[in-house]
Amino acid sequence: MNQAFEKFEKLSPVVFLLARVVIGYMFLLHGTAKFFEFPFSMTGGNGSVPLFSMYGVGGILEIGGGLLLALGLFTRPISFLLAGQMAYAYFFMHMTPETVLDPLSNKGEIAIMYCMAFLLFLVKGAGSLSLDAKLANK
C-alpha cells in the first residue's frame, strides 16, 4: 500500500505549485472585485471601494499578495501578512459571540480556509517550483 502512495510523492512539487497558483489567483480576484468590479461587483454595482479605506487596504493586500503568492515570490512574508488579514476578517468581520464555532452561519469559512492555507505556505514556503526557490539557488 505504501508503494502506491510513493508514486504520488513524485507529484508533490507540481501539486504544491498548482495549489499555490490557484489559491493566489482566487485571492487576487477578491481584490479585483473590490476595485474593478471584476469578475463581479462586491459593492452591488455602485462603484469600487475607496483606496484609503479598510476595504481598500484589504484589496491592495489581496491583489498584491495574490500575485506574489501565485508567482511564489516572497511567499513566507506575504503569507504571514495574508494569514493575519484573514484572521482579522474572521474574528472582527464575521464572528459573533453566538457563532464562534459556527463559521458556516457567519459566512466566515472562506476567511478561515484562506488563513489556514496561508499558514501552510508560511511554514512550508513556496515549494521547489517557485521564484523563491529559483532565487535561493543563485
CSV table of C-alpha atoms in Angstrom, one decimal:
chain,number,residue,atom,x,y,z
A,1,MET,CA,0.0,0.0,0.0
A,2,ASN,CA,2.8,2.4,0.8
A,3,GLN,CA,4.4,1.9,-2.6
A,4,ALA,CA,1.2,3.1,-4.3
A,5,PHE,CA,1.4,6.4,-2.4
A,6,GLU,CA,5.1,6.8,-3.1
A,7,LYS,CA,4.1,7.4,-6.7
A,8,PHE,CA,2.0,10.4,-5.6
A,9,GLU,CA,5.0,11.8,-3.7
A,10,LYS,CA,6.8,12.4,-7.0
A,11,LEU,CA,3.9,14.7,-8.0
A,12,SER,CA,4.2,16.7,-4.8
A,13,PRO,CA,6.1,19.7,-6.3
A,14,VAL,CA,3.6,20.0,-9.2
A,15,VAL,CA,0.5,19.7,-6.9
A,16,PHE,CA,2.0,22.3,-4.5
A,17,LEU,CA,2.6,24.6,-7.4
A,18,LEU,CA,-0.9,24.2,-8.7
A,19,ALA,CA,-2.4,24.8,-5.2
A,20,ARG,CA,-0.2,27.9,-4.7
A,21,VAL,CA,-1.1,29.4,-8.1
A,22,VAL,CA,-4.9,28.6,-7.7
A,23,ILE,CA,-5.1,30.0,-4.2
A,24,GLY,CA,-3.1,33.1,-5.1
A,25,TYR,CA,-5.3,33.7,-8.2
A,26,MET,CA,-8.5,33.2,-6.3
A,27,PHE,CA,-7.3,35.6,-3.6
A,28,LEU,CA,-6.3,38.2,-6.3
A,29,LEU,CA,-9.8,38.0,-7.6
A,30,HIS,CA,-11.2,39.3,-4.3
A,31,GLY,CA,-9.1,42.4,-4.7
A,32,THR,CA,-10.0,43.0,-8.4
A,33,ALA,CA,-13.7,42.6,-7.4
A,34,LYS,CA,-13.3,45.3,-4.8
A,35,PHE,CA,-11.5,47.8,-7.1
A,36,PHE,CA,-12.6,47.0,-10.6
A,37,GLU,CA,-15.8,45.0,-10.0
A,38,PHE,CA,-14.2,42.2,-11.9
A,39,PRO,CA,-15.2,39.4,-12.1
A,40,PHE,CA,-18.2,40.6,-10.2
A,41,SER,CA,-19.4,43.6,-8.1
A,42,MET,CA,-18.8,43.4,-4.4
A,43,THR,CA,-20.5,46.7,-3.9
A,44,GLY,CA,-23.7,46.0,-5.7
A,45,GLY,CA,-22.7,47.9,-8.8
A,46,ASN,CA,-22.2,51.2,-7.1
A,47,GLY,CA,-18.5,51.7,-7.9
A,48,SER,CA,-15.3,50.4,-6.3
A,49,VAL,CA,-14.2,50.7,-2.7
A,50,PRO,CA,-12.2,53.8,-1.7
A,51,LEU,CA,-8.5,53.2,-1.9
A,52,PHE,CA,-7.8,54.7,1.5
A,53,SER,CA,-10.3,52.7,3.5
A,54,MET,CA,-10.2,49.4,5.4
A,55,TYR,CA,-11.6,47.6,2.3
A,56,GLY,CA,-9.1,49.4,0.1
A,57,VAL,CA,-6.2,48.3,2.1
A,58,GLY,CA,-7.6,44.7,2.0
A,59,GLY,CA,-8.0,45.0,-1.7
A,60,ILE,CA,-4.3,46.1,-2.1
A,61,LEU,CA,-3.2,43.1,0.0
A,62,GLU,CA,-5.4,40.8,-2.0
A,63,ILE,CA,-4.2,41.9,-5.4
A,64,GLY,CA,-0.5,42.2,-4.5
A,65,GLY,CA,-0.4,39.3,-2.1
A,66,GLY,CA,-2.4,37.0,-4.5
A,67,LEU,CA,0.0,37.9,-7.3
A,68,LEU,CA,3.2,37.3,-5.2
A,69,LEU,CA,1.8,34.1,-3.9
A,70,ALA,CA,0.9,32.8,-7.3
A,71,LEU,CA,4.4,33.6,-8.5
A,72,GLY,CA,6.0,32.1,-5.4
A,73,LEU,CA,7.9,35.3,-4.7
A,74,PHE,CA,8.4,36.5,-1.0
A,75,THR,CA,6.0,33.7,-0.1
A,76,ARG,CA,6.7,33.4,3.6
A,77,PRO,CA,6.5,37.1,4.5
A,78,ILE,CA,3.4,37.7,2.3
A,79,SER,CA,1.8,34.6,3.7
A,80,PHE,CA,2.3,36.0,7.2
A,81,LEU,CA,0.5,39.2,6.2
A,82,LEU,CA,-2.3,37.5,4.4
A,83,ALA,CA,-2.9,35.0,7.2
A,84,GLY,CA,-3.2,37.9,9.6
A,85,GLN,CA,-5.6,39.7,7.2
A,86,MET,CA,-7.8,36.6,7.1
A,87,ALA,CA,-7.7,36.1,10.9
A,88,TYR,CA,-8.8,39.7,11.3
A,89,ALA,CA,-11.5,39.2,8.7
A,90,TYR,CA,-12.9,36.2,10.6
A,91,PHE,CA,-12.6,37.4,14.1
A,92,PHE,CA,-13.7,41.0,13.5
A,93,MET,CA,-15.9,40.9,10.4
A,94,HIS,CA,-17.6,37.5,10.6
A,95,MET,CA,-17.6,36.0,14.0
A,96,THR,CA,-20.1,36.9,16.7
A,97,PRO,CA,-20.3,35.6,20.3
A,98,GLU,CA,-23.1,33.3,19.2
A,99,THR,CA,-21.2,31.9,16.1
A,100,VAL,CA,-17.7,31.4,17.5
A,101,LEU,CA,-17.7,27.7,16.5
A,102,ASP,CA,-20.1,28.0,13.6
A,103,PRO,CA,-18.3,29.6,10.6
A,104,LEU,CA,-20.9,28.4,8.2
A,105,SER,CA,-23.6,30.5,9.7
A,106,ASN,CA,-21.5,33.6,10.0
A,107,LYS,CA,-20.1,33.1,6.4
A,108,GLY,CA,-16.5,33.1,7.7
A,109,GLU,CA,-15.5,29.7,6.4
A,110,ILE,CA,-13.6,31.2,3.4
A,111,ALA,CA,-11.6,33.5,5.6
A,112,ILE,CA,-10.6,30.6,7.8
A,113,MET,CA,-9.7,28.4,4.8
A,114,TYR,CA,-7.5,31.2,3.4
A,115,CYS,CA,-5.9,31.8,6.8
A,116,MET,CA,-5.0,28.1,7.1
A,117,ALA,CA,-3.7,27.9,3.5
A,118,PHE,CA,-1.5,31.0,4.1
A,119,LEU,CA,-0.2,29.5,7.4
A,120,LEU,CA,0.7,26.4,5.4
A,121,PHE,CA,2.7,28.5,2.9
A,122,LEU,CA,4.3,30.4,5.8
A,123,VAL,CA,5.6,27.1,7.3
A,124,LYS,CA,6.3,25.2,4.1
A,125,GLY,CA,7.4,28.0,1.8
A,126,ALA,CA,6.6,28.3,-1.9
A,127,GLY,CA,7.9,24.9,-2.9
A,128,SER,CA,10.6,23.8,-5.3
A,129,LEU,CA,8.8,25.2,-8.4
A,130,SER,CA,8.7,28.9,-7.4
A,131,LEU,CA,10.6,32.1,-7.9
A,132,ASP,CA,11.7,31.9,-4.3
A,133,ALA,CA,13.4,28.6,-5.0
A,134,LYS,CA,14.9,30.0,-8.2
A,135,LEU,CA,16.4,33.0,-6.3
A,136,ALA,CA,17.7,30.8,-3.5
A,137,ASN,CA,19.7,28.7,-6.0
A,138,LYS,CA,21.6,31.7,-7.3
